[in-house]
Coordinates of C-alpha atoms and ligand atoms in Angstrom, one line a residue:
Chain A
M1 CA -52.2 -66.4 -7.4
K2 CA -48.7 -66.1 -8.9
V3 CA -47.2 -69.1 -10.4
T4 CA -43.5 -69.4 -10.0
W5 CA -41.6 -71.8 -12.2
K6 CA -39.1 -74.0 -10.5
F7 CA -37.1 -73.9 -13.7
D8 CA -37.3 -70.1 -13.9
N9 CA -34.2 -68.7 -15.6
L10 CA -33.0 -72.2 -16.2
P11 CA -31.2 -71.2 -19.4
G12 CA -29.5 -68.4 -17.6
R13 CA -28.4 -70.7 -14.7
L14 CA -27.2 -73.3 -17.2
A15 CA -25.2 -70.7 -19.1
E16 CA -23.7 -69.5 -15.8
R17 CA -22.7 -73.1 -14.9
V18 CA -21.2 -73.6 -18.3
R19 CA -19.3 -70.3 -18.2
T20 CA -17.8 -71.0 -14.8
S21 CA -17.0 -74.7 -15.5
P22 CA -13.4 -75.7 -15.4
W23 CA -13.8 -77.3 -18.8
V24 CA -14.5 -73.9 -20.4
A25 CA -11.5 -72.3 -18.6
V26 CA -9.1 -75.1 -19.5
V27 CA -10.2 -75.6 -23.1
S28 CA -10.2 -71.9 -23.9
G29 CA -6.9 -71.7 -22.0
L30 CA -5.4 -74.4 -24.2
A31 CA -6.7 -72.5 -27.2
R32 CA -5.0 -69.2 -26.4
R33 CA -1.9 -70.7 -24.9
Q34 CA 0.5 -68.7 -27.1
A35 CA -0.7 -65.4 -25.6
G36 CA 0.6 -66.4 -22.2
S37 CA -0.5 -64.5 -19.1
G38 CA 2.0 -62.6 -16.9
T39 CA 1.5 -64.2 -13.5
A40 CA 2.2 -67.7 -12.5
P41 CA -0.7 -70.0 -11.9
I42 CA -1.7 -70.4 -8.3
V43 CA -1.3 -74.1 -8.4
Q44 CA 2.2 -75.2 -9.1
P45 CA 2.4 -76.2 -12.8
A46 CA 5.0 -78.9 -12.7
S47 CA 5.8 -81.0 -9.7
V48 CA 7.3 -84.5 -9.5
A49 CA 4.0 -85.9 -8.4
G50 CA 2.3 -84.0 -11.3
R51 CA 4.7 -85.5 -13.8
A52 CA 4.1 -89.0 -12.4
L53 CA 0.4 -88.4 -12.7
T54 CA 0.8 -87.3 -16.3
V55 CA 2.6 -90.5 -17.2
V56 CA 0.0 -92.7 -15.4
I57 CA -2.9 -90.9 -17.1
A58 CA -1.3 -91.2 -20.6
I59 CA -0.6 -94.9 -20.2
M60 CA -3.9 -95.8 -18.7
T61 CA -5.8 -93.8 -21.4
F62 CA -3.7 -95.6 -24.0
L63 CA -4.7 -99.0 -22.6
A64 CA -8.3 -98.1 -22.1
C65 CA -8.5 -96.8 -25.7
L66 CA -6.8 -99.9 -27.1
T67 CA -9.2 -102.2 -25.2
S68 CA -12.3 -100.3 -26.1
G69 CA -11.2 -99.9 -29.7
A70 CA -10.5 -103.7 -29.9
V71 CA -13.8 -104.6 -28.4
Y72 CA -15.5 -102.2 -30.7
V73 CA -13.8 -103.6 -33.8
V74 CA -14.5 -107.2 -32.9
N75 CA -18.1 -106.4 -32.3
Q76 CA -18.4 -104.4 -35.5
S77 CA -16.7 -107.0 -37.8
A78 CA -18.7 -109.8 -36.2
N79 CA -21.9 -107.9 -37.1
D80 CA -20.7 -107.2 -40.6
W81 CA -19.8 -110.7 -41.1
F82 CA -23.1 -112.1 -39.9
A83 CA -24.8 -109.8 -42.3
D84 CA -22.7 -111.1 -45.1
I85 CA -23.1 -114.7 -44.2
A86 CA -26.8 -114.5 -43.6
S87 CA -27.4 -113.1 -47.0
E88 CA -25.7 -115.9 -48.8
V89 CA -26.5 -119.6 -49.4
T90 CA -24.5 -122.0 -51.4
V91 CA -25.9 -124.6 -53.8
Q92 CA -23.7 -127.5 -54.5
V93 CA -24.0 -129.5 -57.8
S94 CA -22.1 -132.7 -57.4
E95 CA -23.1 -135.3 -60.0
G96 CA -22.4 -135.1 -63.7
Q97 CA -19.8 -135.4 -66.4
G98 CA -18.4 -133.1 -69.0
S99 CA -20.8 -130.9 -70.9
E100 CA -23.8 -132.5 -69.2
F101 CA -22.5 -131.2 -66.0
E102 CA -22.1 -127.7 -67.3
K103 CA -25.6 -127.8 -68.6
K104 CA -26.9 -129.0 -65.3
V105 CA -25.1 -126.1 -63.5
T106 CA -26.7 -123.7 -65.9
L107 CA -30.2 -125.2 -65.5
V108 CA -29.9 -125.1 -61.7
S109 CA -28.8 -121.5 -61.9
L110 CA -31.7 -120.5 -64.1
F111 CA -34.1 -122.4 -61.8
L112 CA -32.7 -120.6 -58.8
A113 CA -32.9 -117.2 -60.5
K114 CA -36.6 -117.6 -61.0
Q115 CA -37.3 -118.3 -57.4
P116 CA -38.8 -115.5 -55.3
G117 CA -36.5 -113.7 -52.7
I118 CA -33.3 -114.3 -54.6
L119 CA -31.2 -111.3 -55.6
R120 CA -28.3 -112.8 -57.5
V121 CA -27.1 -116.2 -58.7
N122 CA -23.4 -116.7 -59.3
P123 CA -22.3 -120.1 -60.6
L124 CA -18.6 -120.5 -59.9
S125 CA -16.6 -121.8 -62.9
A126 CA -14.6 -125.1 -62.6
E127 CA -11.5 -123.1 -62.0
E128 CA -13.0 -121.0 -59.3
S129 CA -14.3 -124.0 -57.5
G130 CA -10.9 -125.6 -57.9
K131 CA -9.3 -122.5 -56.4
L132 CA -11.3 -123.0 -53.2
L133 CA -10.0 -126.5 -52.8
E134 CA -6.4 -125.7 -53.7
P135 CA -5.3 -125.1 -50.1
W136 CA -6.5 -128.6 -49.1
L137 CA -5.6 -130.5 -52.2
G138 CA -2.6 -128.7 -53.6
G139 CA -1.9 -127.9 -57.3
S140 CA -4.7 -128.0 -59.9
D141 CA -3.2 -131.0 -61.7
V142 CA -4.7 -133.2 -59.1
L143 CA -8.0 -131.3 -59.2
S144 CA -8.6 -131.7 -62.9
A145 CA -8.5 -135.5 -62.5
L146 CA -11.1 -135.4 -59.7
P147 CA -14.9 -135.0 -60.0
V148 CA -15.0 -131.6 -58.2
P149 CA -18.5 -130.5 -57.2
R150 CA -19.5 -127.1 -58.5
L151 CA -20.8 -124.3 -56.3
I152 CA -23.4 -121.7 -57.0
A153 CA -23.3 -118.7 -54.8
V154 CA -26.8 -117.4 -54.2
E155 CA -27.4 -114.0 -52.7
I156 CA -30.8 -113.8 -51.0
D157 CA -32.9 -110.7 -50.4
R158 CA -32.8 -110.3 -46.7
S159 CA -35.8 -108.0 -46.7
S160 CA -38.0 -110.8 -48.0
P161 CA -36.0 -114.0 -47.7
P162 CA -37.1 -117.1 -49.5
D163 CA -38.3 -120.1 -47.6
L164 CA -35.1 -122.0 -47.6
N165 CA -36.6 -125.4 -46.7
A166 CA -39.1 -125.2 -49.5
L167 CA -36.3 -124.1 -51.9
R168 CA -34.2 -127.1 -50.7
E169 CA -37.0 -129.5 -51.3
S170 CA -37.9 -128.3 -54.7
L171 CA -34.2 -128.3 -55.7
E172 CA -33.8 -131.8 -54.6
S173 CA -37.0 -133.1 -56.3
N174 CA -36.1 -131.4 -59.6
F175 CA -32.4 -132.2 -59.8
K176 CA -30.4 -135.2 -58.8
G177 CA -27.3 -134.6 -56.7
V178 CA -28.0 -131.0 -55.8
T179 CA -27.8 -129.8 -52.3
L180 CA -28.4 -126.4 -50.6
D181 CA -26.2 -125.3 -47.7
D182 CA -27.4 -122.3 -45.7
H183 CA -24.3 -122.3 -43.5
R184 CA -26.7 -122.5 -40.5
R185 CA -24.5 -124.7 -38.3
W186 CA -21.4 -122.8 -39.3
Q187 CA -23.2 -119.5 -38.5
A188 CA -24.4 -120.7 -35.1
E189 CA -20.8 -121.8 -34.2
L190 CA -19.4 -118.6 -35.4
R191 CA -21.9 -116.6 -33.5
T192 CA -21.1 -118.4 -30.3
V193 CA -17.3 -117.8 -30.9
T194 CA -17.6 -114.1 -31.6
R195 CA -20.1 -113.6 -28.9
S196 CA -17.8 -115.0 -26.3
L197 CA -15.0 -113.0 -27.9
V198 CA -17.0 -109.8 -27.4
L199 CA -18.1 -110.8 -23.9
G200 CA -14.5 -111.5 -23.0
G201 CA -13.5 -108.2 -24.5
I202 CA -16.1 -106.4 -22.4
A203 CA -14.9 -108.2 -19.3
V204 CA -11.3 -107.1 -20.1
L205 CA -12.6 -103.6 -20.8
M206 CA -14.2 -103.5 -17.4
L207 CA -11.0 -104.6 -15.7
V208 CA -9.0 -102.0 -17.6
G209 CA -11.6 -99.4 -16.7
A210 CA -11.4 -100.3 -13.0
A211 CA -7.6 -100.2 -13.1
T212 CA -7.7 -96.9 -14.9
V213 CA -10.1 -95.4 -12.4
A214 CA -8.1 -96.7 -9.4
S215 CA -4.7 -95.6 -10.7
I216 CA -5.9 -92.2 -11.8
V217 CA -7.6 -91.6 -8.5
S218 CA -4.6 -92.6 -6.4
A219 CA -2.1 -90.8 -8.6
T220 CA -4.3 -87.6 -8.4
K221 CA -4.5 -88.0 -4.6
S222 CA -0.8 -88.3 -4.2
A223 CA -0.3 -85.2 -6.5
M224 CA -2.8 -83.4 -4.3
A225 CA -0.9 -84.3 -1.1
S226 CA 2.1 -82.4 -2.4
N227 CA -0.3 -79.4 -2.8
R228 CA -1.4 -79.4 0.8
E229 CA 0.8 -76.3 1.5
I230 CA -0.8 -74.4 -1.3
I231 CA -4.3 -75.2 -0.2
E232 CA -3.4 -74.2 3.4
V233 CA -2.0 -70.8 2.4
L234 CA -4.9 -70.0 0.1
H235 CA -7.3 -70.9 2.9
F236 CA -5.4 -68.6 5.3
V237 CA -5.3 -65.6 3.0
G238 CA -9.1 -65.9 2.9
A239 CA -9.9 -67.9 -0.3
R240 CA -13.3 -69.5 -0.4
E241 CA -13.5 -73.3 -0.7
R242 CA -15.0 -72.9 -4.2
F243 CA -12.2 -70.7 -5.3
I244 CA -9.5 -73.2 -4.2
A245 CA -11.4 -76.1 -5.6
H246 CA -11.8 -74.3 -8.9
E247 CA -8.1 -73.6 -9.2
F248 CA -7.2 -77.2 -8.6
E249 CA -9.9 -78.5 -10.9
K250 CA -8.6 -76.3 -13.7
H251 CA -5.1 -77.5 -13.0
F252 CA -5.9 -81.2 -12.9
L253 CA -8.4 -81.1 -15.7
N254 CA -5.6 -79.6 -17.8
I255 CA -3.2 -82.4 -16.9
G256 CA -6.0 -84.9 -17.5
I257 CA -6.8 -83.6 -21.0
R258 CA -3.3 -83.2 -22.1
A259 CA -2.1 -86.6 -20.9
G260 CA -5.3 -88.3 -22.0
L261 CA -4.9 -86.9 -25.5
V262 CA -1.4 -88.2 -25.6
G263 CA -2.6 -91.7 -24.7
A264 CA -5.5 -91.5 -27.1
F265 CA -3.2 -90.3 -29.8
G266 CA -1.0 -93.4 -29.2
A267 CA -3.9 -95.7 -29.5
T268 CA -5.0 -93.9 -32.7
V269 CA -1.6 -94.5 -34.2
V270 CA -1.8 -98.2 -33.3
F271 CA -5.2 -98.6 -34.9
L272 CA -4.1 -96.7 -38.0
L273 CA -1.1 -98.9 -38.4
L274 CA -2.9 -102.1 -37.5
P275 CA -4.2 -103.1 -41.0
L276 CA -0.7 -102.5 -42.4
T277 CA 1.1 -104.6 -39.8
M278 CA -1.5 -107.3 -40.2
R279 CA -0.7 -107.4 -43.9
L280 CA 3.0 -107.5 -43.3
L281 CA 2.8 -110.1 -40.7
S282 CA 0.4 -112.5 -42.3
G283 CA 2.2 -112.6 -45.6
R284 CA 0.5 -113.5 -48.9
G285 CA -1.6 -116.4 -49.9
L286 CA -5.0 -117.7 -49.0
A287 CA -4.5 -117.7 -45.2
A288 CA -3.8 -114.0 -45.5
A289 CA -6.8 -113.5 -47.6
E290 CA -9.0 -115.3 -45.1
F291 CA -7.5 -113.4 -42.3
R292 CA -8.0 -110.1 -44.1
Q293 CA -11.6 -111.0 -44.7
F294 CA -12.0 -111.7 -41.0
I295 CA -10.4 -108.4 -39.9
G296 CA -11.7 -106.7 -43.0
S297 CA -13.2 -104.0 -40.8
A298 CA -10.4 -104.0 -38.2
V299 CA -10.1 -100.4 -39.5
L300 CA -11.6 -98.3 -36.8
D301 CA -14.4 -96.1 -38.2
W302 CA -15.2 -92.6 -36.9
P303 CA -17.6 -93.7 -34.1
G304 CA -14.7 -95.8 -32.9
Y305 CA -12.4 -92.8 -32.7
L306 CA -15.2 -91.0 -31.0
L307 CA -15.0 -93.6 -28.4
F308 CA -11.4 -92.5 -27.7
G309 CA -12.6 -89.0 -27.2
F310 CA -15.1 -90.3 -24.7
V311 CA -12.4 -92.1 -22.9
V312 CA -10.3 -88.9 -22.6
V313 CA -13.3 -86.9 -21.3
V314 CA -14.0 -89.6 -18.7
V315 CA -10.4 -89.7 -17.6
A316 CA -10.0 -85.9 -17.4
T317 CA -13.3 -85.6 -15.5
L318 CA -12.1 -88.3 -13.1
C319 CA -8.9 -86.4 -12.5
M320 CA -10.8 -83.2 -11.9
L321 CA -13.3 -84.6 -9.5
T322 CA -10.6 -86.4 -7.5
S323 CA -8.8 -83.1 -7.1
R324 CA -11.9 -81.3 -6.0
F325 CA -12.7 -83.9 -3.3
G326 CA -9.1 -83.8 -2.3
V327 CA -9.4 -80.0 -1.7
Y328 CA -12.5 -80.4 0.3
R329 CA -11.0 -83.2 2.4
I330 CA -7.9 -81.1 3.2
L331 CA -10.0 -78.0 4.0
K332 CA -12.3 -80.1 6.3
S333 CA -9.3 -80.7 8.5
Y334 CA -9.1 -77.0 9.3
D335 CA -12.7 -76.6 10.4
Chain B
M1 CA -14.0 -56.5 18.2
I2 CA -12.4 -59.5 19.8
R3 CA -14.0 -61.2 22.8
F4 CA -12.8 -64.5 24.4
E5 CA -15.2 -66.0 26.9
N6 CA -13.8 -68.7 29.2
I7 CA -11.7 -70.2 26.5
G8 CA -10.0 -73.5 27.2
L9 CA -7.8 -75.4 24.8
R10 CA -6.3 -78.8 24.8
Y11 CA -4.8 -80.8 21.9
G12 CA -6.3 -84.2 21.7
L13 CA -6.2 -85.8 25.2
G14 CA -3.2 -83.7 26.3
P15 CA -3.2 -81.2 29.1
E16 CA -5.0 -78.0 28.8
V17 CA -2.7 -75.5 27.1
L18 CA -5.0 -72.6 27.8
R19 CA -7.4 -72.3 30.7
D20 CA -10.2 -69.8 31.3
V21 CA -8.9 -67.2 29.0
D22 CA -11.2 -64.2 29.1
F23 CA -10.5 -60.9 27.5
H24 CA -11.9 -58.2 25.3
L25 CA -10.1 -56.0 22.8
V26 CA -11.6 -52.9 21.3
P27 CA -11.1 -51.8 17.6
G28 CA -7.9 -49.9 16.8
S29 CA -6.0 -51.3 19.8
F30 CA -2.4 -52.4 19.8
H31 CA -1.2 -55.3 21.9
F32 CA 1.8 -57.5 22.5
L33 CA 1.2 -61.1 23.3
T34 CA 4.0 -62.6 25.3
G35 CA 4.9 -65.5 27.5
P36 CA 7.6 -68.2 27.6
S37 CA 8.1 -70.6 24.7
G38 CA 5.3 -73.2 24.6
A39 CA 2.9 -71.0 26.6
G40 CA 0.3 -71.0 23.8
K41 CA 0.9 -67.8 21.9
T42 CA 0.7 -69.4 18.5
S43 CA -2.3 -71.5 19.6
L44 CA -4.1 -68.3 20.7
L45 CA -3.4 -66.6 17.4
R46 CA -4.7 -69.6 15.5
M47 CA -7.9 -69.5 17.4
L48 CA -8.3 -65.8 16.6
F49 CA -7.7 -66.8 13.0
M50 CA -10.3 -69.6 13.1
S51 CA -7.8 -72.2 12.1
L52 CA -8.2 -73.9 15.5
R53 CA -11.4 -74.4 17.5
P54 CA -11.2 -74.0 21.3
S55 CA -12.1 -77.0 23.4
R56 CA -14.5 -74.8 25.3
G57 CA -15.7 -71.3 25.5
L58 CA -16.8 -68.7 23.0
I59 CA -14.9 -66.5 20.6
H60 CA -16.6 -63.4 19.1
L61 CA -14.9 -61.7 16.2
F62 CA -16.2 -58.5 14.6
G63 CA -19.3 -59.0 16.6
Q64 CA -20.0 -62.5 15.3
N65 CA -19.8 -65.8 17.1
C66 CA -17.2 -67.7 15.0
S67 CA -18.1 -71.2 16.2
D68 CA -21.3 -71.5 14.2
L69 CA -20.4 -69.7 11.0
P70 CA -20.5 -71.5 7.7
S71 CA -17.2 -71.9 6.0
S72 CA -17.8 -69.3 3.3
E73 CA -18.5 -66.6 6.0
R74 CA -15.4 -67.7 7.9
A75 CA -13.5 -67.1 4.7
D76 CA -15.0 -63.7 4.5
L77 CA -14.0 -62.9 8.1
R78 CA -10.5 -64.2 7.4
R79 CA -10.2 -61.6 4.6
R80 CA -10.5 -58.9 7.3
I81 CA -7.6 -60.4 9.2
G82 CA -3.9 -60.4 8.1
I83 CA -1.7 -63.0 9.7
V84 CA 2.1 -63.4 9.8
F85 CA 3.0 -67.0 10.5
Q86 CA 5.9 -68.0 12.7
D87 CA 7.1 -70.2 9.8
F88 CA 6.2 -67.6 7.1
R89 CA 4.3 -70.0 4.8
L90 CA 5.3 -68.5 1.5
L91 CA 4.5 -70.5 -1.7
D92 CA 7.7 -71.8 -3.2
H93 CA 6.6 -71.6 -6.8
L94 CA 5.6 -68.0 -6.7
T95 CA 8.0 -65.0 -6.7
T96 CA 8.1 -62.7 -3.7
W97 CA 6.0 -60.2 -5.6
E98 CA 3.4 -62.9 -6.5
N99 CA 3.4 -64.2 -2.9
V100 CA 2.7 -60.7 -1.6
A101 CA 0.0 -60.1 -4.2
L102 CA -1.7 -63.5 -3.5
P103 CA -4.4 -62.2 -1.1
L104 CA -5.6 -59.6 -3.5
R105 CA -5.6 -62.1 -6.3
V106 CA -7.7 -64.4 -4.2
F107 CA -10.1 -61.6 -3.4
G108 CA -10.6 -61.4 -7.2
E109 CA -9.1 -57.9 -7.8
S110 CA -7.5 -57.2 -11.1
E111 CA -3.8 -57.2 -11.3
A112 CA -3.7 -53.6 -12.7
S113 CA -5.4 -52.3 -9.6
Y114 CA -2.8 -53.5 -7.2
R115 CA 0.4 -53.8 -9.2
D116 CA 1.9 -50.5 -7.9
D117 CA 0.7 -51.0 -4.3
V118 CA 2.5 -54.4 -4.1
T119 CA 5.7 -53.0 -5.5
D120 CA 5.6 -49.9 -3.2
L121 CA 5.0 -52.1 -0.1
L122 CA 7.9 -54.4 -1.1
K123 CA 10.2 -51.4 -1.5
W124 CA 9.1 -50.1 1.9
V125 CA 10.0 -53.4 3.6
G126 CA 13.4 -53.3 1.8
L127 CA 12.6 -56.1 -0.7
G128 CA 12.6 -53.8 -3.8
A129 CA 15.5 -55.7 -5.2
R130 CA 14.1 -59.2 -4.4
M131 CA 10.7 -58.9 -6.0
T132 CA 11.3 -61.6 -8.7
A133 CA 13.2 -63.9 -6.4
Y134 CA 11.7 -67.2 -5.2
P135 CA 11.3 -67.8 -1.4
E136 CA 13.9 -70.6 -1.6
V137 CA 16.7 -68.1 -2.2
L138 CA 15.5 -65.5 0.4
S139 CA 17.2 -65.2 3.8
G140 CA 15.1 -65.8 6.9
G141 CA 14.7 -62.1 7.5
E142 CA 13.7 -61.5 3.9
K143 CA 11.1 -64.2 4.1
Q144 CA 9.8 -62.7 7.3
R145 CA 9.4 -59.3 5.6
A146 CA 7.7 -60.9 2.6
A147 CA 5.3 -62.7 5.0
I148 CA 4.5 -59.4 6.7
A149 CA 4.0 -57.6 3.4
R150 CA 1.5 -60.4 2.4
A151 CA -0.4 -60.0 5.7
V152 CA -0.8 -56.2 5.4
I153 CA -1.3 -55.8 1.6
G154 CA -5.1 -56.3 2.0
K155 CA -5.4 -53.5 4.6
P156 CA -6.8 -55.9 7.2
E157 CA -8.9 -54.7 10.2
L158 CA -7.0 -57.0 12.4
L159 CA -3.3 -57.9 12.1
L160 CA -1.9 -61.0 13.9
A161 CA 1.8 -61.4 13.8
D162 CA 3.6 -64.4 15.3
E163 CA 7.2 -63.5 16.1
P164 CA 7.4 -61.1 13.3
T165 CA 10.9 -59.9 14.3
G166 CA 12.4 -63.2 15.2
N167 CA 14.8 -63.3 12.2
V168 CA 15.8 -59.7 11.7
D169 CA 18.4 -57.4 13.2
P170 CA 17.2 -54.7 15.7
A171 CA 17.3 -52.0 13.2
M172 CA 15.0 -53.9 10.8
A173 CA 12.9 -55.0 13.8
N174 CA 12.3 -51.3 14.6
R175 CA 11.4 -50.6 11.0
L176 CA 8.8 -53.4 11.0
L177 CA 7.5 -52.2 14.3
R178 CA 7.0 -48.8 12.9
L179 CA 5.1 -50.4 10.0
F180 CA 2.8 -52.0 12.5
I181 CA 2.3 -48.8 14.4
E182 CA 1.6 -47.0 11.2
L183 CA -1.1 -49.5 10.3
N184 CA -2.5 -49.2 13.7
R185 CA -2.8 -45.5 13.3
L186 CA -4.7 -46.1 10.1
G187 CA -7.2 -48.1 12.1
T188 CA -6.0 -51.7 12.1
S189 CA -6.0 -53.5 15.4
V190 CA -2.7 -55.2 16.0
I191 CA -1.6 -58.2 18.1
I192 CA 2.1 -59.1 18.0
A193 CA 3.2 -62.3 19.6
T194 CA 6.8 -62.0 20.7
H195 CA 9.3 -62.7 23.5
D196 CA 11.6 -60.0 22.4
F197 CA 11.5 -57.6 25.4
Q198 CA 13.7 -55.1 23.6
L199 CA 11.0 -54.8 21.0
M200 CA 8.2 -54.4 23.5
D201 CA 10.1 -51.7 25.3
Q202 CA 10.2 -49.7 22.1
C203 CA 6.6 -48.8 22.4
D204 CA 4.2 -48.3 25.2
A205 CA 1.5 -50.9 24.4
P206 CA -0.4 -53.2 26.8
R207 CA 0.8 -56.7 27.0
L208 CA -1.2 -59.9 27.1
V209 CA 0.9 -62.3 29.1
L210 CA 0.4 -66.0 29.0
H211 CA 1.6 -67.9 31.9
E212 CA 0.7 -71.5 32.8
G213 CA -2.4 -71.4 30.7
H214 CA -3.8 -68.2 32.1
L215 CA -3.8 -64.8 30.4
E216 CA -3.1 -61.5 32.2
I217 CA -3.2 -58.0 30.8
R218 CA -0.4 -55.8 32.0
Ligands
ATP401 N1 -0.8 -79.4 16.8 C1 -0.5 -79.6 18.1 N2 -0.7 -80.8 18.6 C2 -0.4 -81.1 19.9 N3 0.2 -80.2 20.7 C3 0.4 -79.0 20.2 C4 0.2 -78.6 18.9 N4 0.5 -77.4 18.6 C5 1.0 -76.9 19.8 N5 1.0 -77.9 20.7 C6 1.4 -77.7 22.2 O1 0.7 -76.7 22.7 C7 1.6 -75.9 23.5 C8 1.6 -74.4 23.1 O2 2.2 -74.4 21.8 P1 2.3 -73.0 21.0 O3 2.9 -73.3 19.7 O4 1.0 -72.3 21.0 O5 3.4 -72.2 21.9 P2 4.1 -70.8 21.7 O6 3.7 -69.9 22.8 O7 3.7 -70.3 20.3 O8 5.6 -71.2 21.7 P3 6.8 -70.5 20.9 O9 7.1 -69.3 21.6 O10 7.9 -71.5 21.1 O11 6.4 -70.3 19.5 C9 3.0 -76.5 23.4 O12 3.2 -77.3 24.6 C10 2.9 -77.4 22.2 O13 3.7 -78.5 22.4
MG402 MG1 4.7 -70.0 18.6

């Protein structure tokens, strides 16, 4: 018995598909554009409806890229931030006077450094602690007169974290007036806020996505309507459906890619300028520093820009498929 | 070659435009199709060209029943037929030359293989000086000749022409008629729809006369 493989010659068929795909034709056409072929394309290159379509695609791609970029950035910086916060706890030393106080801070720091699961202990100096309070209390004259508690920043090893409750208990039993804050409540609140921010962003993204799909489909349809004559004539001179569909796919994919790239380029410029404008707008001072820390990673990284590429591919494909279905629908009416 | 069996045609719920049309044309024949305006000449040609389905009856083209052919085979049959539309149907964004070359381009032939043929044909129909002009700026008669050139460039086995001389002077009409006769001599079957009696008197060809939905051969 002879066994025939269902996937016989699959690589060959795949290669054929790739070779005849409109993507290959358009992209290689874009590449050797300078050469310029002699005869005009069968599908009219620039019509009014086509120009309107170009504008619609560019704008919708721009919006879709902005939204997806923003959601991506928020999600990303929230993740980064959680990682930072989760790896730090603060120990507060509040009771003591003069050199006694300094000594107590040092003792607590040494004690902490000896505990398992702790990477780094960084006692803040009186000045540094004061700086943190400045925005609330004003100039440091006032501060020097007050018994300001001192903070010790403790970086924990997240791969084998210490038992924070045990640590808190042993700190409190060994020293008087020493508390450990693991930012848990703050973290929980923050997490809720950012999570709802990201969810909201995804909801907006879906709306923008739906609007993009709807407007591109309808703009492509109206551009196709003005091409009815061409489809008809091609049909009458004996062109096969696939030939006609292919010509239109190439044309609309071309429009989709070009206009999509313009939109994505616009969004890229916005994201490149974003950190700069933030800095200009928020001015100097602590608020700015906080703000910068929050949007610290508002800079889009390369997977973010890859997202833009994905948006362009989706938009161009949408445009192409709509034109194909448009061709088939018009041809149906002659059968 | 062409066989109509009891063809009836109506548009939507309207009256029957054609009734019990029954005829048979052999390969290499030459016919005029005539009848008053609105008699159904264009409709009959459209059915021959498979761009219109009859309401009833059977059409055989090149020995095949066209009603149950898949669309790709209908496209193949259409390649063997050249048609001149009453309203020309040239593409406005292509030059005269490109319009005429369109069928060959669609058939997938290389431009080098047909470049001279297209140019020669255009010269023959008197459009040698208008090859790079766009249809918009052509006169009615020039468009008509471009449309005829497009119909015959692919050396069809069957040529359908709807009022091909409606927009040209008698001298040009004669010239075009000679082109059709020449094609017919080379083996193409020709059907010319016209109500130009002067043209029909130029040559001794049988006439398919449409009258009140019926067809008669004289
Ligand atoms: N698409 C259509 N829908 C409805 N009725 C139509 C349609 N096309 C043609 N008709 C009707 O069918 C009849 C025949 O029309 P057709 O165009 O075939 O006539 P014709 O013989 O070519 O006329 P002319 O010599 O004026 O070109 C006419 O009464 C016309 O009104
Ligand atoms: Mg007519």
